[in-house]
Short mmCIF file of C-alpha atoms in Angstrom, two decimals:
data_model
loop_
_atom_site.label_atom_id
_atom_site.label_comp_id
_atom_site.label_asym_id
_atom_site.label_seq_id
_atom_site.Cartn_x
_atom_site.Cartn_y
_atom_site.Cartn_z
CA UNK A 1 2.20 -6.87 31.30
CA UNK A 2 3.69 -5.15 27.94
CA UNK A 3 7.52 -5.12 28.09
CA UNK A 4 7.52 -1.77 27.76
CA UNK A 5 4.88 -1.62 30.66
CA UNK A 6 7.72 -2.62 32.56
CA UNK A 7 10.65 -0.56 31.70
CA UNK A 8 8.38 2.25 32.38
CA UNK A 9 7.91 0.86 35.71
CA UNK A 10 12.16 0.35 35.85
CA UNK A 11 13.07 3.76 34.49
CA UNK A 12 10.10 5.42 37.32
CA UNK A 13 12.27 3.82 40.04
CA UNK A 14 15.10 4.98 38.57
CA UNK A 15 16.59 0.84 38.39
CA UNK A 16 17.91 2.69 34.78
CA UNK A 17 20.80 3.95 36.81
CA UNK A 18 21.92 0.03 37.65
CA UNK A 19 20.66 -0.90 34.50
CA UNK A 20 20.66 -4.44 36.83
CA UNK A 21 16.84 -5.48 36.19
CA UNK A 22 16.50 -4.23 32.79
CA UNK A 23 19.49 -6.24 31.81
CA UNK A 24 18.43 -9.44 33.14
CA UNK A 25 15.36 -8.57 31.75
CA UNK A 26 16.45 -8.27 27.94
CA UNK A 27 18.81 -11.13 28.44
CA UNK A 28 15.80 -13.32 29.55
CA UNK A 29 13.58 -12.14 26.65
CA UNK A 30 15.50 -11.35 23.58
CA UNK A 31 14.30 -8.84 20.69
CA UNK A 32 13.01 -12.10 18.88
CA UNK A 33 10.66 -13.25 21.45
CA UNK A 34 8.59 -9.63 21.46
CA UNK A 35 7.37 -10.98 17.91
CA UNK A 36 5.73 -14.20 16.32
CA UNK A 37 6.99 -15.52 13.18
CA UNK A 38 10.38 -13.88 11.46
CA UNK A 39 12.60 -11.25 11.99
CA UNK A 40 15.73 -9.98 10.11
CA UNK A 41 19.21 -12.12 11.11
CA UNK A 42 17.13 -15.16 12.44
CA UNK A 43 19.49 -18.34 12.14
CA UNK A 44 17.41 -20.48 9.61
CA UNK A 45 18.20 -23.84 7.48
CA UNK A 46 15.66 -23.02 4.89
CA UNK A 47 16.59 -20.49 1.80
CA UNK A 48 15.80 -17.41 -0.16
CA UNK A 49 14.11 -18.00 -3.29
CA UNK A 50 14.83 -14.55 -5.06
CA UNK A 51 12.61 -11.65 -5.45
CA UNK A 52 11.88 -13.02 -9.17
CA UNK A 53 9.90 -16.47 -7.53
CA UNK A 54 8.00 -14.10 -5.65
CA UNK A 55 6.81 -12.10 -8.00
CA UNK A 56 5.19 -15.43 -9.80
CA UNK A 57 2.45 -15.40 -7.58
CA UNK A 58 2.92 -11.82 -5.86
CA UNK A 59 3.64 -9.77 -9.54
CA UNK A 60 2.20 -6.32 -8.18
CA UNK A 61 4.10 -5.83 -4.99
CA UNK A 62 7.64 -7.50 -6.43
CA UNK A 63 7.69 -5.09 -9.35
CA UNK A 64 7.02 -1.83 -6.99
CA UNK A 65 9.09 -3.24 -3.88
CA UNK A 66 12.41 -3.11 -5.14
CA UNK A 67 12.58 0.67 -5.80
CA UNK A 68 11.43 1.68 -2.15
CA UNK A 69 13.70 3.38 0.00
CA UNK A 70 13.59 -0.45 1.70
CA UNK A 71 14.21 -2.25 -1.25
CA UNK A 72 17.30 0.19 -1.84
CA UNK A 73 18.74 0.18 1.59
CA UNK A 74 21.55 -1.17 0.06
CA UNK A 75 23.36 -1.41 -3.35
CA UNK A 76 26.36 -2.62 -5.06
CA UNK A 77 28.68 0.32 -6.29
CA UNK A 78 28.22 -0.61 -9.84
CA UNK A 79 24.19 -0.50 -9.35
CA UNK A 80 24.32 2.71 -7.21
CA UNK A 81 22.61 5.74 -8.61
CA UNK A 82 24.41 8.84 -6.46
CA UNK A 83 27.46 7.25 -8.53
CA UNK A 84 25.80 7.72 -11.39
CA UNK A 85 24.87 11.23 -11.23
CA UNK A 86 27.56 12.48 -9.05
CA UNK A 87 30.88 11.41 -11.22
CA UNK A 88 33.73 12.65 -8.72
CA UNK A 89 32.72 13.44 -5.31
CA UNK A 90 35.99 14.92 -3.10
CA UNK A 91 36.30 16.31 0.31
CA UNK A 92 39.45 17.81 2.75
CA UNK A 93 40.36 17.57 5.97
CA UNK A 94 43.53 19.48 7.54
CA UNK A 95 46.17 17.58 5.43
CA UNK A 96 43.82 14.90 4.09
CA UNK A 97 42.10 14.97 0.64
CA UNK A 98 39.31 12.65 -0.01
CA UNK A 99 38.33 11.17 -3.70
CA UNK A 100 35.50 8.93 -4.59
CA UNK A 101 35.47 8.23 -8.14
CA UNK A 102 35.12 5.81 -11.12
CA UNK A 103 38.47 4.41 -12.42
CA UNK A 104 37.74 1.58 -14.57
CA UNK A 105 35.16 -0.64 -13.95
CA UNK A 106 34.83 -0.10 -10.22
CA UNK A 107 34.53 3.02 -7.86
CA UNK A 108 37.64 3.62 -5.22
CA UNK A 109 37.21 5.51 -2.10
CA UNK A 110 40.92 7.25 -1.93
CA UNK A 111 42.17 9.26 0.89
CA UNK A 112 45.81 11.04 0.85
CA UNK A 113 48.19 12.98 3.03
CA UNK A 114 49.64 14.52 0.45
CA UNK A 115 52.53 11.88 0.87
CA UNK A 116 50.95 8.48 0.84
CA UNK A 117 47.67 7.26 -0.84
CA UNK A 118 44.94 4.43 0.33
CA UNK A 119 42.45 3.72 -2.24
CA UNK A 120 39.96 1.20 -1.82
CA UNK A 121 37.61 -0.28 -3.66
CA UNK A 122 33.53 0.73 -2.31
CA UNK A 123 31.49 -2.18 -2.82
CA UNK A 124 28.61 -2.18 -0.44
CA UNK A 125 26.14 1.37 -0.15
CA UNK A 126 24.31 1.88 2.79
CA UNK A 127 21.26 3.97 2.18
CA UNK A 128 19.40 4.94 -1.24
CA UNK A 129 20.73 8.70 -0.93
CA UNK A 130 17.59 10.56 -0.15
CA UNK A 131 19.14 11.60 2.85
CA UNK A 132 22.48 10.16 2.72
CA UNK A 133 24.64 7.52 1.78
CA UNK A 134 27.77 6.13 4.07
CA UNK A 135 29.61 2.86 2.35
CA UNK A 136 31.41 0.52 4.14
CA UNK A 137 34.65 -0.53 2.75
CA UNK A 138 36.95 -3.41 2.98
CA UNK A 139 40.03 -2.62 4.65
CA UNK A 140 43.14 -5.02 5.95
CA UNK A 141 40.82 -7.85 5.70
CA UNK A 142 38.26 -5.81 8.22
CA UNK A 143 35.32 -3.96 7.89
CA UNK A 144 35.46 -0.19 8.47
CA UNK A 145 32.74 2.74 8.19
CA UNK A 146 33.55 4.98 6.09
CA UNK A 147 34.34 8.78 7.70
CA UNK A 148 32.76 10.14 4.98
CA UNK A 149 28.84 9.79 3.52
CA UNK A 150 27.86 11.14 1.10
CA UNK A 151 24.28 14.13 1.34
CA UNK A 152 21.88 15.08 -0.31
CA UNK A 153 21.25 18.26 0.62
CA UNK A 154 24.91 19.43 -0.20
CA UNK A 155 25.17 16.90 -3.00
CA UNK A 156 28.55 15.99 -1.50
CA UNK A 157 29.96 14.88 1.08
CA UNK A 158 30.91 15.62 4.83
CA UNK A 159 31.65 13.51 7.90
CA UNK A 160 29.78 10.07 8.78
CA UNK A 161 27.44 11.76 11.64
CA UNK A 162 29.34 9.73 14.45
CA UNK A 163 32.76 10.62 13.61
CA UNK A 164 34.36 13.84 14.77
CA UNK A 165 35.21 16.76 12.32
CA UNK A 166 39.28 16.84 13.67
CA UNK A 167 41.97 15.64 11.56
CA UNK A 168 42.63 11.78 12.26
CA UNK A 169 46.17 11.11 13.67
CA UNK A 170 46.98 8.39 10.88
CA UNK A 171 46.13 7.59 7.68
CA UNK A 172 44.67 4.44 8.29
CA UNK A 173 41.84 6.36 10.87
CA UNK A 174 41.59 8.64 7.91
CA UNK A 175 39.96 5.82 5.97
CA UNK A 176 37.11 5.06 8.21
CA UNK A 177 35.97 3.42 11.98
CA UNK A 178 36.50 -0.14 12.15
CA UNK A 179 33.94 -2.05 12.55
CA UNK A 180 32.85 -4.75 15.30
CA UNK A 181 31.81 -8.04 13.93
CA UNK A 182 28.51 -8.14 15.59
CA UNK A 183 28.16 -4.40 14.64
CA UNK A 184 28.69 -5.42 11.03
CA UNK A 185 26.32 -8.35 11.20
CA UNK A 186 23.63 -6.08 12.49
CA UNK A 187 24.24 -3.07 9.73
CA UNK A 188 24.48 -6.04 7.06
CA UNK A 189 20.93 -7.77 8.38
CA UNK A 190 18.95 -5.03 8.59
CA UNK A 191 20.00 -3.78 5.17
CA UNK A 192 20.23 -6.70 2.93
CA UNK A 193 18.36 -9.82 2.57
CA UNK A 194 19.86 -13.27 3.37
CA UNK A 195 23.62 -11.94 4.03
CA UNK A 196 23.07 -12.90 7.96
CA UNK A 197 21.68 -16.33 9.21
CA UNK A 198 21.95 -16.12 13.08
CA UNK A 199 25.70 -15.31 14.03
CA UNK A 200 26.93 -16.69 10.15
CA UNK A 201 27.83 -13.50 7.76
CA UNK A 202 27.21 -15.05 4.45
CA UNK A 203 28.71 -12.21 2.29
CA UNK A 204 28.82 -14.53 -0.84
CA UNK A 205 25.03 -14.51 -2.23
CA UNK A 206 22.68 -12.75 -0.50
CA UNK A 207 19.69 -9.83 -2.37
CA UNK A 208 20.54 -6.39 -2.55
CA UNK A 209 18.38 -4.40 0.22
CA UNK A 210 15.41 -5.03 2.12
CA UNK A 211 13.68 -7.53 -0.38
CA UNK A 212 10.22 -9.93 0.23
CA UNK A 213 11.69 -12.35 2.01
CA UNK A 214 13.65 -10.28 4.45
CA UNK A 215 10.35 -9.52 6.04
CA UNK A 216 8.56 -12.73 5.06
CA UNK A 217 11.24 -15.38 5.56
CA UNK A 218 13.04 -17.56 3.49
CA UNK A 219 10.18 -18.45 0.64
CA UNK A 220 11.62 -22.18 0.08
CA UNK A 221 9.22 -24.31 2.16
CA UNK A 222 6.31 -21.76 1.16
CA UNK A 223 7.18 -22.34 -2.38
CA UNK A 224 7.58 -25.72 -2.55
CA UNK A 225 3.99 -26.17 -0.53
CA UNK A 226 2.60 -23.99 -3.20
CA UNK A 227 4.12 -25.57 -6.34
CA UNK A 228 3.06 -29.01 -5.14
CA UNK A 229 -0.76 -27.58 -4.46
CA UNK A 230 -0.57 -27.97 -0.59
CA UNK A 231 -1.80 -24.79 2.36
CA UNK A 232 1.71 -22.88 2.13
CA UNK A 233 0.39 -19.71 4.21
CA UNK A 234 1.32 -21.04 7.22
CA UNK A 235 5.22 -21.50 5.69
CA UNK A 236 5.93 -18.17 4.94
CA UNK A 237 5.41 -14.80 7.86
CA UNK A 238 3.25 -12.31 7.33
CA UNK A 239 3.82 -9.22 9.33
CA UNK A 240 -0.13 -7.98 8.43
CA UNK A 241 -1.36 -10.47 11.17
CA UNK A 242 -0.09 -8.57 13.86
CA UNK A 243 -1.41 -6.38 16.20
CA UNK A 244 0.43 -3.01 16.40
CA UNK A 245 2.35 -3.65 19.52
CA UNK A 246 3.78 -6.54 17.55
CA UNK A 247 4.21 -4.47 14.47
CA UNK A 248 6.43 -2.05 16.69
CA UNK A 249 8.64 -4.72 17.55
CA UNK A 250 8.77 -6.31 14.14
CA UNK A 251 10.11 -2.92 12.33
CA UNK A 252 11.92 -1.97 15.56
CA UNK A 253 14.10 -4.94 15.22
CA UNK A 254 15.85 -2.86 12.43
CA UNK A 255 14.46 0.95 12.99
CA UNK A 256 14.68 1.00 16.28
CA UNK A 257 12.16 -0.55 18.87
CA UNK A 258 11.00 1.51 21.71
CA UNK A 259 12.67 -0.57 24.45
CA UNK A 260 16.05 -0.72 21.81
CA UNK A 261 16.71 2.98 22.22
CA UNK A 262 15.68 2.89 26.41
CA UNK A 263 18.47 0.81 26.89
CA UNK A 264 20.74 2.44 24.29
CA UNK A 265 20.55 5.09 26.67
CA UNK A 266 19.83 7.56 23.40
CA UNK A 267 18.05 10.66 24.62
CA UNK A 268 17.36 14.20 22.61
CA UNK A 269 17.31 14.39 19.43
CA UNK A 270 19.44 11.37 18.31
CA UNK A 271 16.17 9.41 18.64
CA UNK A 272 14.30 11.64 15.93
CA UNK A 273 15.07 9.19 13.56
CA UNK A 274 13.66 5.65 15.07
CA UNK A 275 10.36 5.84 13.89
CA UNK A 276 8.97 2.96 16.07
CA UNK A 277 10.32 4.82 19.53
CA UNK A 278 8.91 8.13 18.76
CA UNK A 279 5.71 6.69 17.63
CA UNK A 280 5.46 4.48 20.70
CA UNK A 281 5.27 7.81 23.08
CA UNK A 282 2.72 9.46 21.21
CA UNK A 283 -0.41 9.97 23.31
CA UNK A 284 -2.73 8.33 21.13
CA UNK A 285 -0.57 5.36 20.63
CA UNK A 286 -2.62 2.26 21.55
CA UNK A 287 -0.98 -1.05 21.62
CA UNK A 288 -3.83 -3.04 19.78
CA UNK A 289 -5.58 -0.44 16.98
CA UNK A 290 -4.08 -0.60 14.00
CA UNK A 291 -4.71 3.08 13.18
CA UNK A 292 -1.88 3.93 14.73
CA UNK A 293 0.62 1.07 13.40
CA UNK A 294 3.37 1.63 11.08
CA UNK A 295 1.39 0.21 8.47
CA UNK A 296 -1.60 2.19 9.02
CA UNK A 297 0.59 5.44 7.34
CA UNK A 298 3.61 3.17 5.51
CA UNK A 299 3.19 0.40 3.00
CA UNK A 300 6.74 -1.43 2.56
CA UNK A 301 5.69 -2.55 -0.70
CA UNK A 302 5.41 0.81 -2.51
CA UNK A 303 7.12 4.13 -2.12
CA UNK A 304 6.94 6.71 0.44
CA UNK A 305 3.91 8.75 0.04
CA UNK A 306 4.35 12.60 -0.34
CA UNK A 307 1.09 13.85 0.02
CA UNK A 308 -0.23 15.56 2.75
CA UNK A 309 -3.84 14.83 2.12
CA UNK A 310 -2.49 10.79 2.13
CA UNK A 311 -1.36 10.61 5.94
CA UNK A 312 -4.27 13.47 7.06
CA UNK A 313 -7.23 10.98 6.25
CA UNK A 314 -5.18 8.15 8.74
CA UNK A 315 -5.98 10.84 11.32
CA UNK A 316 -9.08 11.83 10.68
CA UNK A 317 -9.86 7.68 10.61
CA UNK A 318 -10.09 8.52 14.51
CA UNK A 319 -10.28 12.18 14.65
CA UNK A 320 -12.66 13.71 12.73
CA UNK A 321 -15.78 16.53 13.01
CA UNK A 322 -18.92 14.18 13.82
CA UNK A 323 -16.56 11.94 16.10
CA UNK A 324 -17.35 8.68 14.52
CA UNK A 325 -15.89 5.46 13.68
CA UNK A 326 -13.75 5.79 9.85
CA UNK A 327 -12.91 3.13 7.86
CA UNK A 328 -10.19 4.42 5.86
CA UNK A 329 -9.36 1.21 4.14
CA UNK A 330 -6.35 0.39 5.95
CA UNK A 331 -7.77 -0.73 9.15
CA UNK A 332 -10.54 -2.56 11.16
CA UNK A 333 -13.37 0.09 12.41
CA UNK A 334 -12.66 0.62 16.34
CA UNK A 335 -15.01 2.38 18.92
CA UNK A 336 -11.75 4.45 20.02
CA UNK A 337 -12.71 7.64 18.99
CA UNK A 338 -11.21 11.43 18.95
CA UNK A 339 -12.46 14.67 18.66
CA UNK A 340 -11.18 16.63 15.80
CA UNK A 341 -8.25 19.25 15.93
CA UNK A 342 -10.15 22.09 17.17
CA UNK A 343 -7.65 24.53 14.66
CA UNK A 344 -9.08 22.65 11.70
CA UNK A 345 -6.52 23.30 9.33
CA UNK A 346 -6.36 20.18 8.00
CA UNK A 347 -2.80 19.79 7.93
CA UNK A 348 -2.80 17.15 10.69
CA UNK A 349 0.70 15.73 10.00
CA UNK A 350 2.79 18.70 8.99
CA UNK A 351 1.33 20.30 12.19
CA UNK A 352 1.71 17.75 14.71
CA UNK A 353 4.30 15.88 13.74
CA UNK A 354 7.16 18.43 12.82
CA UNK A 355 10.48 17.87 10.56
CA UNK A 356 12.96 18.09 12.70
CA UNK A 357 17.01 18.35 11.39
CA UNK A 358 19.29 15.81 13.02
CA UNK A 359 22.32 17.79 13.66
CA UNK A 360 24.93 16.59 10.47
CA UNK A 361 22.97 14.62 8.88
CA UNK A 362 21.69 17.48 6.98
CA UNK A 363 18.20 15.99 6.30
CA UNK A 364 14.75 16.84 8.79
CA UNK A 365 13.44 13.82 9.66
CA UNK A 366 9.67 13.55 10.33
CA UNK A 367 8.91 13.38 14.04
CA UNK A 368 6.75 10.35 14.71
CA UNK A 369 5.51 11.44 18.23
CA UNK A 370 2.71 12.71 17.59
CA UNK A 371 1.80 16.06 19.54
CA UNK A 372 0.50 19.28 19.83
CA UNK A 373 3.73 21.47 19.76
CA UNK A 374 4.31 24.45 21.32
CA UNK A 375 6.73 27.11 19.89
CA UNK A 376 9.78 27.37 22.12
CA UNK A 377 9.22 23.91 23.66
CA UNK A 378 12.00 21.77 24.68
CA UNK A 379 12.62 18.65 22.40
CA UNK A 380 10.59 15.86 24.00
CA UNK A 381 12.34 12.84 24.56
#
């Protein structure tokens, strides 16, 4: 039985409320046992070879990886492009007045009170700034969130969603939210690649964003096998080989699994944005056709596609007018079949899986559970 067989089974008789057999539950099978192979923060003695080694063997993917929302889910301030365009970005709350601008060679995220300033220096960027940006500074020797991202939308910047729009008391909770050490291990393995090995933060060399080997694994031992002519496939992950249960779990581990945000406890529309949740409870989710796995729509070595017409034809690979098996080139042939959308528009995704706007994030996030929606209805959960 699934895992997330059996939270259903918990949350039906309502054990949620305890929260006593789910949590013996996780602690008895952690995140990395739901998934063969690698995952992001796994303690490991063997290391990263670079994105540049890579690309000796792999040239196509490592020249288009890098400049995926992925492969830019974090950057150095000097290296970050809403800096570039967006020379002096300020904000105000009550008596505080935020700056974040060049001075010299380095960007400084100052807040004042009108009487005292802090300035600090922004080194790491969270986010490539489709939808937003939030940077997480150094302060006191400690990590801290900053209370202000920067948007898109508004091409400036407004509260970190998470922090509340009243004036802070000090100056010091003017800066930011500090941040827990496991919280910061978390934020820094899911968005870089190599800066955490297990419970070590290694904030001294590790790759920019989400690179190869984030998702692959260290690429030393698979090198090595290579260079010296040996089988070096089975020394290196490949997320491909599995099924799309395991898939789930493999991108959950950083967007979000579907048993992640059951115990998180995150209902409504907070959960718009984990992809592998939302997917999870559509109705034609199936645990072992990849037509309906992340990769099936998303390929993590090249941009995100914009074209209708793109994610349509992964529908109509089940659903479609003569009912029959599609091969649509990105996935075995099943004999699960559909019926087509009896509207016919052929809008599949725009229709049934709505943007929906997370309240101050200003961004709509596509909805991954896919459904027929009703106008009026209530936000499914």
């Amino acid at each position: 039985m699934s895992r997330k067989k059996i939270l259903q089974i918990c949350v039906a008789l309502g054990l949620l409320i305890s929260g006593v057999t789910l949590q013996s539950f996780s602690a008895r099978q952690p995140q990395q046992m739901t998934v063969p192979g690698w995952l992001p923060n796994q303690a490991t003695e063997a290391k990263y070879v670079g994105t540049q080694v890579c690309a000796e063997c792999h040239s196509a993917k490592a020249k288009t990886q890098p400049h995926t929302h992925m492969g830019k889910a974090l950057t150095f301030a000097e290296n970050n492009e809403v800096f570039r365009i967006n020379k002096n970005l300020t904000f105000r709350n009550g008596k505080y007045s935020y700056q974040i601008a060049r001075e010299g060679n380095q960007i400084n995220y100052s807040v004042s009170d009108g009487t005292n300033t802090v300035s600090v220096p922004v080194r790491y960027c969270f986010g490539n700034g489709e939808a937003g940006q939030t940077y997480v500074l150094q302060y006191k020797n400690r990590f801290y969130e900053s209370r202000l991202s920067f948007y898109n939308d508004i091409r400036g910047l407004d509260f970190t969603m998470g922090h509340l729009p009243t004036p802070p008391a000090t100056l010091d909770e003017a800066v930011g939210r500090e941040m827990s050490s496991e919280e910061t291990r978390n934020c820094f393995g899911c968005h870089t690649t190599g800066a955490v090995n297990g419970a070590k933060f290694q904030l001294d060399n590790f790759i920019e964003g989400v690179a190869c080997e984030s998702c692959h694994g260290p690429g030393e031992k698979h090198v090595a096998a290579v260079s010296s002519g040996a089988e070096g496939q089975k020394l290196i992950f490949n997320p491909d080989r599995l099924d799309t249960e395991g898939m789930s779990n493999f991108c959950g581990a950083c967007h979000r699994s579907w048993e992640q945000v059951v115990l998180m406890g995150l209902r409504g529309v907070l959960n718009v944005r984990f992809q592998p949740y939302r997917l999870t409870n559509s109705k034609c989710y199936d645990t072992e056709d990849k037509r309906i796995s992340c990769t099936a729509c998303h390929d993590p070595h090249e941009g995100r596609k914009h074209d209708i017409a793109y994610y349509d034809a992964r529908c109509t690979a089940c659903h479609n007018p003569k009912n029959k098996s599609v091969k649509a080139g990105f996935a075995q042939e099943t004999k699960r079949l559909a019926v087509a959308c009896p509207v016919g528009k052929n809008k599949c995704s725009s229709c049934h899986m709505p943007k929906i706007e997370l309240p101050g994030s200003h961004f709509k996030f596509t909805d991954h559970q896919i459904r027929v929606v009703k106008e009026g209805e209530p936000y499914p959960n």
